[in-house]
């Protein structure tokens, strides 16, 4: 969905899956600094919004999700995954329950597939699943923001900020009231802080064979003591008997390069050169206002944690995110 905030001065549209919102509003690093300082807001209105209502909503979702949600208190934010039968990540949900409805925001254009799966699992449970993307927009406020939240808006509060589930019809008025919450920040600023915080994103850090252990989703999105859900056998086997085949790493990229290595750029050991064996790939690369060019990448578990890497021709120094 195309955001009305693309009409704000200086707005430059994002591309790819994030098409529909602004990549930035004319000053990328100023926007990043504002967000890091706890001011401003990010338009995430292109994300899908799904609502689950009914008396059985939490107990039913508990059976389907990787997270323990059967007694989720109203107002407490959590994350959860839906896995395939083989334990591969299919959906990532960012959840909050307001006492009558469980809300989830998800990757752009993924809500239809999610709803189709949820509908297929309803059986006799007293639940209703609704696509609310058309009338609810996600807006992010950074950690430390003292902005007032409009009355009646559902809030997901986490360690890295608050996600507001705002009526889409109120989005323009919210943006115009910049005196209360600070300037609009484009998605590139939000993504730079996400990479700095090592937070994985579905479709960026994941591929068709990603399992939760590889990205550090154990703990934040997977509860290891809850009951059965699809794909749990793989999670339990890796947790108790094995090790994930790959691991997420944080990368400092050579700042002398003009271009950032795009998603999918192959990673190799620096001492083997550009013709060496592939040991992973870049998942997200960004320019950070303090750290310079940085990235997240996925590498084979047995890659030494202190080994210099190269992304195509760009040198990359790794920091451990997921222990090998």
Short mmCIF file of N, CA and C in Angstrom, two decimals, residues 173-295:
data_model
loop_
_atom_site.label_atom_id
_atom_site.label_comp_id
_atom_site.label_asym_id
_atom_site.label_seq_id
_atom_site.Cartn_x
_atom_site.Cartn_y
_atom_site.Cartn_z
N UNK A 173 -2.34 13.06 9.81
CA UNK A 173 -2.45 13.98 10.94
C UNK A 173 -1.36 13.71 11.97
N UNK A 174 -1.02 12.45 12.18
CA UNK A 174 0.06 12.09 13.10
C UNK A 174 1.38 12.68 12.61
N UNK A 175 1.65 12.57 11.33
CA UNK A 175 2.90 13.08 10.76
C UNK A 175 2.99 14.59 10.86
N UNK A 176 1.87 15.27 10.71
CA UNK A 176 1.86 16.72 10.73
C UNK A 176 2.08 17.29 12.13
N UNK A 177 1.86 16.44 13.14
CA UNK A 177 2.02 16.88 14.52
C UNK A 177 3.45 16.61 14.99
N UNK A 178 4.43 17.03 14.21
CA UNK A 178 5.84 16.70 14.47
C UNK A 178 6.35 17.31 15.77
N UNK A 179 5.70 18.34 16.26
CA UNK A 179 6.14 18.96 17.50
C UNK A 179 6.05 18.03 18.69
N UNK A 180 5.18 17.03 18.61
CA UNK A 180 4.99 16.11 19.73
C UNK A 180 5.92 14.89 19.67
N UNK A 181 6.34 14.50 18.48
CA UNK A 181 7.11 13.25 18.37
C UNK A 181 8.36 13.37 17.52
N UNK A 182 8.61 14.52 16.93
CA UNK A 182 9.82 14.69 16.14
C UNK A 182 9.59 14.39 14.67
N UNK A 183 10.65 14.49 13.86
CA UNK A 183 10.51 14.40 12.41
C UNK A 183 10.31 12.99 11.90
N UNK A 184 9.83 12.91 10.66
CA UNK A 184 9.72 11.62 9.99
C UNK A 184 11.10 11.09 9.66
N UNK A 185 11.31 9.79 9.90
CA UNK A 185 12.57 9.11 9.61
C UNK A 185 12.28 8.02 8.60
N UNK A 186 13.10 7.96 7.55
CA UNK A 186 12.88 6.97 6.52
C UNK A 186 13.28 5.57 6.94
N UNK A 187 12.89 4.60 6.13
CA UNK A 187 13.13 3.20 6.45
C UNK A 187 14.63 2.87 6.50
N UNK A 188 15.45 3.58 5.73
CA UNK A 188 16.89 3.30 5.76
C UNK A 188 17.48 3.60 7.14
N UNK A 189 16.98 4.61 7.80
CA UNK A 189 17.43 4.89 9.15
C UNK A 189 17.02 3.80 10.12
N UNK A 190 15.79 3.33 9.99
CA UNK A 190 15.30 2.24 10.83
C UNK A 190 16.10 0.97 10.60
N UNK A 191 16.39 0.67 9.33
CA UNK A 191 17.14 -0.54 9.00
C UNK A 191 18.58 -0.46 9.51
N UNK A 192 19.18 0.72 9.49
CA UNK A 192 20.54 0.86 9.99
C UNK A 192 20.61 0.52 11.48
N UNK A 193 19.63 0.97 12.25
CA UNK A 193 19.62 0.65 13.67
C UNK A 193 19.27 -0.82 13.89
N UNK A 194 18.42 -1.38 13.05
CA UNK A 194 18.12 -2.82 13.16
C UNK A 194 19.37 -3.66 12.97
N UNK A 195 20.17 -3.33 11.97
CA UNK A 195 21.41 -4.06 11.72
C UNK A 195 22.36 -3.88 12.90
N UNK A 196 22.49 -2.65 13.39
CA UNK A 196 23.36 -2.39 14.54
C UNK A 196 22.94 -3.23 15.74
N UNK A 197 21.63 -3.43 15.91
CA UNK A 197 21.09 -4.18 17.05
C UNK A 197 21.02 -5.69 16.78
N UNK A 198 21.49 -6.11 15.61
CA UNK A 198 21.58 -7.54 15.25
C UNK A 198 20.21 -8.21 15.19
N UNK A 199 19.18 -7.45 14.82
CA UNK A 199 17.83 -8.03 14.79
C UNK A 199 17.53 -8.58 13.39
N UNK A 200 17.28 -9.89 13.28
CA UNK A 200 17.00 -10.47 11.96
C UNK A 200 15.64 -10.08 11.43
N UNK A 201 15.52 -10.11 10.12
CA UNK A 201 14.26 -9.79 9.46
C UNK A 201 13.93 -10.88 8.44
N UNK A 202 12.71 -11.34 8.49
CA UNK A 202 12.25 -12.38 7.57
C UNK A 202 12.40 -11.92 6.12
N UNK A 203 12.96 -12.79 5.28
CA UNK A 203 13.14 -12.47 3.89
C UNK A 203 14.45 -11.76 3.59
N UNK A 204 15.10 -11.27 4.62
CA UNK A 204 16.42 -10.64 4.48
C UNK A 204 17.47 -11.58 5.08
N UNK A 205 17.34 -11.84 6.38
CA UNK A 205 18.27 -12.79 7.02
C UNK A 205 17.83 -14.24 6.84
N UNK A 206 16.68 -14.48 6.27
CA UNK A 206 16.20 -15.85 6.09
C UNK A 206 16.18 -16.25 4.63
N UNK A 207 16.28 -17.56 4.41
CA UNK A 207 16.00 -18.15 3.10
C UNK A 207 15.14 -19.38 3.31
N UNK A 208 15.01 -20.23 2.30
CA UNK A 208 14.06 -21.34 2.37
C UNK A 208 14.46 -22.42 3.38
N UNK A 209 15.71 -22.39 3.87
CA UNK A 209 16.15 -23.42 4.81
C UNK A 209 16.58 -22.88 6.16
N UNK A 210 16.26 -21.64 6.47
CA UNK A 210 16.64 -21.05 7.76
C UNK A 210 15.91 -21.72 8.90
N UNK A 211 16.66 -22.04 9.96
CA UNK A 211 16.07 -22.51 11.21
C UNK A 211 16.33 -21.46 12.29
N UNK A 212 15.49 -21.41 13.34
CA UNK A 212 15.59 -20.31 14.32
C UNK A 212 16.94 -20.16 14.98
N UNK A 213 17.62 -21.28 15.27
CA UNK A 213 18.91 -21.20 15.96
C UNK A 213 19.94 -20.39 15.19
N UNK A 214 19.87 -20.41 13.88
CA UNK A 214 20.88 -19.74 13.06
C UNK A 214 20.88 -18.23 13.24
N UNK A 215 19.73 -17.67 13.58
CA UNK A 215 19.58 -16.22 13.63
C UNK A 215 19.47 -15.67 15.04
N UNK A 216 19.59 -16.53 16.05
CA UNK A 216 19.46 -16.05 17.42
C UNK A 216 18.03 -15.79 17.83
N UNK A 217 17.08 -16.42 17.15
CA UNK A 217 15.67 -16.23 17.50
C UNK A 217 15.26 -17.07 18.72
N UNK A 218 16.14 -17.96 19.16
CA UNK A 218 15.86 -18.73 20.37
C UNK A 218 15.85 -17.75 21.54
N UNK A 219 14.78 -17.78 22.30
CA UNK A 219 14.65 -16.84 23.42
C UNK A 219 13.72 -15.71 23.09
N UNK A 220 14.02 -14.96 22.03
CA UNK A 220 13.16 -13.82 21.69
C UNK A 220 11.88 -14.25 20.99
N UNK A 221 11.95 -15.31 20.18
CA UNK A 221 10.78 -15.72 19.40
C UNK A 221 10.43 -17.20 19.57
N UNK A 222 11.28 -17.95 20.27
CA UNK A 222 11.05 -19.39 20.46
C UNK A 222 11.14 -19.70 21.94
N UNK A 223 10.11 -20.35 22.46
CA UNK A 223 10.09 -20.77 23.86
C UNK A 223 10.40 -22.26 23.90
N UNK A 224 11.47 -22.62 24.59
CA UNK A 224 11.95 -24.00 24.54
C UNK A 224 11.21 -24.95 25.47
N UNK A 225 10.37 -24.43 26.36
CA UNK A 225 9.66 -25.32 27.29
C UNK A 225 8.17 -25.46 26.99
N UNK A 226 7.71 -24.89 25.89
CA UNK A 226 6.28 -24.97 25.62
C UNK A 226 5.92 -26.27 24.90
N UNK A 227 4.63 -26.49 24.70
CA UNK A 227 4.15 -27.72 24.09
C UNK A 227 4.39 -27.81 22.60
N UNK A 228 3.76 -28.77 21.99
CA UNK A 228 4.03 -29.13 20.60
C UNK A 228 3.55 -28.06 19.62
N UNK A 229 4.34 -27.83 18.59
CA UNK A 229 3.95 -27.00 17.46
C UNK A 229 4.68 -27.53 16.24
N UNK A 230 4.22 -27.18 15.09
CA UNK A 230 4.83 -27.68 13.86
C UNK A 230 6.30 -27.24 13.78
N UNK A 231 7.17 -28.21 13.52
CA UNK A 231 8.59 -27.91 13.42
C UNK A 231 9.35 -28.00 14.72
N UNK A 232 8.65 -28.31 15.83
CA UNK A 232 9.31 -28.34 17.12
C UNK A 232 10.39 -29.41 17.20
N UNK A 233 10.21 -30.51 16.47
CA UNK A 233 11.20 -31.59 16.52
C UNK A 233 12.58 -31.10 16.09
N UNK A 234 12.61 -30.28 15.04
CA UNK A 234 13.89 -29.74 14.58
C UNK A 234 14.50 -28.82 15.63
N UNK A 235 13.68 -27.94 16.21
CA UNK A 235 14.18 -27.03 17.25
C UNK A 235 14.76 -27.81 18.41
N UNK A 236 14.05 -28.83 18.89
CA UNK A 236 14.51 -29.62 20.03
C UNK A 236 15.78 -30.40 19.69
N UNK A 237 15.84 -30.94 18.49
CA UNK A 237 17.00 -31.74 18.09
C UNK A 237 18.26 -30.87 18.03
N UNK A 238 18.14 -29.69 17.44
CA UNK A 238 19.30 -28.80 17.35
C UNK A 238 19.69 -28.31 18.74
N UNK A 239 18.71 -28.01 19.58
CA UNK A 239 18.99 -27.50 20.91
C UNK A 239 19.69 -28.55 21.77
N UNK A 240 19.26 -29.79 21.67
CA UNK A 240 19.73 -30.82 22.60
C UNK A 240 20.86 -31.70 22.06
N UNK A 241 20.90 -31.86 20.75
CA UNK A 241 21.82 -32.85 20.19
C UNK A 241 22.80 -32.29 19.18
N UNK A 242 22.48 -31.19 18.55
CA UNK A 242 23.30 -30.74 17.44
C UNK A 242 23.66 -29.28 17.51
N UNK A 243 24.10 -28.76 16.39
CA UNK A 243 24.45 -27.36 16.25
C UNK A 243 23.88 -26.87 14.92
N UNK A 244 23.47 -25.60 14.85
CA UNK A 244 22.92 -25.10 13.58
C UNK A 244 24.01 -25.07 12.51
N UNK A 245 23.65 -25.36 11.27
CA UNK A 245 24.66 -25.40 10.21
C UNK A 245 25.23 -24.04 9.83
N UNK A 246 24.51 -22.96 10.16
CA UNK A 246 24.96 -21.61 9.83
C UNK A 246 24.76 -20.70 11.04
N UNK A 247 25.37 -19.52 10.98
CA UNK A 247 25.22 -18.58 12.10
C UNK A 247 25.23 -17.15 11.57
N UNK A 248 24.45 -16.30 12.23
CA UNK A 248 24.37 -14.89 11.88
C UNK A 248 25.60 -14.16 12.40
N UNK A 249 26.17 -13.28 11.58
CA UNK A 249 27.32 -12.48 11.98
C UNK A 249 27.04 -11.01 11.68
N UNK A 250 27.70 -10.14 12.46
CA UNK A 250 27.67 -8.70 12.23
C UNK A 250 28.98 -8.34 11.55
N UNK A 251 28.92 -7.52 10.50
CA UNK A 251 30.09 -7.23 9.69
C UNK A 251 30.38 -5.73 9.62
N UNK A 252 31.64 -5.38 9.81
CA UNK A 252 32.13 -4.04 9.53
C UNK A 252 32.73 -4.07 8.13
N UNK A 253 32.19 -3.28 7.22
CA UNK A 253 32.62 -3.30 5.83
C UNK A 253 33.66 -2.22 5.56
N UNK A 254 34.48 -2.45 4.57
CA UNK A 254 35.50 -1.49 4.15
C UNK A 254 34.82 -0.18 3.73
N UNK A 255 35.15 0.89 4.45
CA UNK A 255 34.49 2.17 4.20
C UNK A 255 34.96 2.90 2.96
N UNK A 256 36.01 2.39 2.32
CA UNK A 256 36.50 3.06 1.11
C UNK A 256 35.71 2.68 -0.13
N UNK A 257 34.88 1.65 0.00
CA UNK A 257 34.08 1.23 -1.15
C UNK A 257 32.90 2.18 -1.36
N UNK A 258 32.61 2.50 -2.60
CA UNK A 258 31.51 3.42 -2.92
C UNK A 258 30.16 2.73 -2.76
N UNK A 259 30.08 1.48 -3.20
CA UNK A 259 28.81 0.77 -3.21
C UNK A 259 28.76 -0.27 -2.10
N UNK A 260 27.59 -0.42 -1.52
CA UNK A 260 27.37 -1.47 -0.53
C UNK A 260 27.11 -2.79 -1.24
N UNK A 261 27.64 -3.91 -0.73
CA UNK A 261 27.31 -5.21 -1.32
C UNK A 261 25.84 -5.53 -1.07
N UNK A 262 25.08 -5.82 -2.11
CA UNK A 262 23.65 -6.05 -1.93
C UNK A 262 23.35 -7.40 -1.29
N UNK A 263 22.09 -7.57 -0.93
CA UNK A 263 21.62 -8.84 -0.38
C UNK A 263 21.99 -9.98 -1.33
N UNK A 264 22.53 -11.05 -0.77
CA UNK A 264 22.89 -12.20 -1.57
C UNK A 264 24.34 -12.23 -2.03
N UNK A 265 25.09 -11.12 -1.81
CA UNK A 265 26.50 -11.10 -2.20
C UNK A 265 27.24 -12.21 -1.46
N UNK A 266 27.99 -13.01 -2.18
CA UNK A 266 28.68 -14.15 -1.58
C UNK A 266 29.82 -13.69 -0.68
N UNK A 267 29.94 -14.35 0.46
CA UNK A 267 31.04 -14.11 1.39
C UNK A 267 32.07 -15.23 1.24
N UNK A 268 33.34 -14.85 1.28
CA UNK A 268 34.45 -15.79 1.21
C UNK A 268 35.50 -15.42 2.25
N UNK A 269 36.38 -16.36 2.57
CA UNK A 269 37.50 -16.07 3.44
C UNK A 269 38.47 -15.16 2.70
N UNK A 270 38.92 -14.10 3.39
CA UNK A 270 39.78 -13.12 2.73
C UNK A 270 41.07 -13.72 2.21
N UNK A 271 41.64 -14.71 2.95
CA UNK A 271 42.92 -15.27 2.52
C UNK A 271 42.80 -16.21 1.33
N UNK A 272 41.56 -16.52 0.93
CA UNK A 272 41.35 -17.34 -0.26
C UNK A 272 41.04 -16.48 -1.49
N UNK A 273 40.78 -15.17 -1.27
CA UNK A 273 40.53 -14.28 -2.39
C UNK A 273 39.15 -14.44 -3.00
N UNK A 274 38.87 -13.66 -4.04
CA UNK A 274 37.53 -13.65 -4.67
C UNK A 274 37.16 -14.96 -5.36
N UNK A 275 38.12 -15.83 -5.60
CA UNK A 275 37.83 -17.11 -6.24
C UNK A 275 37.74 -18.25 -5.23
N UNK A 276 37.83 -17.91 -3.94
CA UNK A 276 37.77 -18.94 -2.90
C UNK A 276 36.37 -19.52 -2.75
N UNK A 277 36.25 -20.49 -1.88
CA UNK A 277 34.96 -21.17 -1.69
C UNK A 277 33.99 -20.23 -0.97
N UNK A 278 32.73 -20.35 -1.32
CA UNK A 278 31.67 -19.56 -0.69
C UNK A 278 31.42 -20.10 0.71
N UNK A 279 31.42 -19.20 1.69
CA UNK A 279 31.16 -19.63 3.07
C UNK A 279 29.94 -18.92 3.67
N UNK A 280 29.24 -18.13 2.86
CA UNK A 280 28.05 -17.45 3.34
C UNK A 280 27.62 -16.35 2.39
N UNK A 281 26.74 -15.48 2.85
CA UNK A 281 26.27 -14.38 2.00
C UNK A 281 25.81 -13.21 2.86
N UNK A 282 25.84 -12.03 2.26
CA UNK A 282 25.32 -10.82 2.89
C UNK A 282 23.79 -10.90 2.93
N UNK A 283 23.22 -10.56 4.08
CA UNK A 283 21.76 -10.55 4.18
C UNK A 283 21.20 -9.13 4.12
N UNK A 284 21.82 -8.20 4.85
CA UNK A 284 21.44 -6.78 4.82
C UNK A 284 22.69 -5.93 4.97
N UNK A 285 22.86 -4.92 4.12
CA UNK A 285 23.97 -3.98 4.28
C UNK A 285 23.41 -2.56 4.31
N UNK A 286 24.00 -1.73 5.18
CA UNK A 286 23.49 -0.37 5.38
C UNK A 286 24.65 0.58 5.66
N UNK A 287 24.37 1.87 5.57
CA UNK A 287 25.33 2.89 6.01
C UNK A 287 24.83 3.47 7.34
N UNK A 288 25.68 3.35 8.36
CA UNK A 288 25.34 3.79 9.70
C UNK A 288 25.97 5.15 9.98
N UNK A 289 25.26 6.02 10.70
CA UNK A 289 25.74 7.38 10.92
C UNK A 289 27.01 7.45 11.76
N UNK A 290 27.31 6.42 12.55
CA UNK A 290 28.53 6.39 13.35
C UNK A 290 29.49 5.28 12.94
N UNK A 291 28.95 4.11 12.63
CA UNK A 291 29.78 2.94 12.36
C UNK A 291 30.22 2.84 10.91
N UNK A 292 29.65 3.66 10.04
CA UNK A 292 29.97 3.56 8.63
C UNK A 292 29.22 2.40 7.98
N UNK A 293 29.76 1.81 6.92
CA UNK A 293 29.08 0.69 6.27
C UNK A 293 29.15 -0.58 7.11
N UNK A 294 28.00 -1.15 7.42
CA UNK A 294 27.90 -2.36 8.22
C UNK A 294 26.91 -3.31 7.56
N UNK A 295 26.90 -4.55 8.02
CA UNK A 295 26.01 -5.53 7.41
C UNK A 295 25.74 -6.67 8.39
#
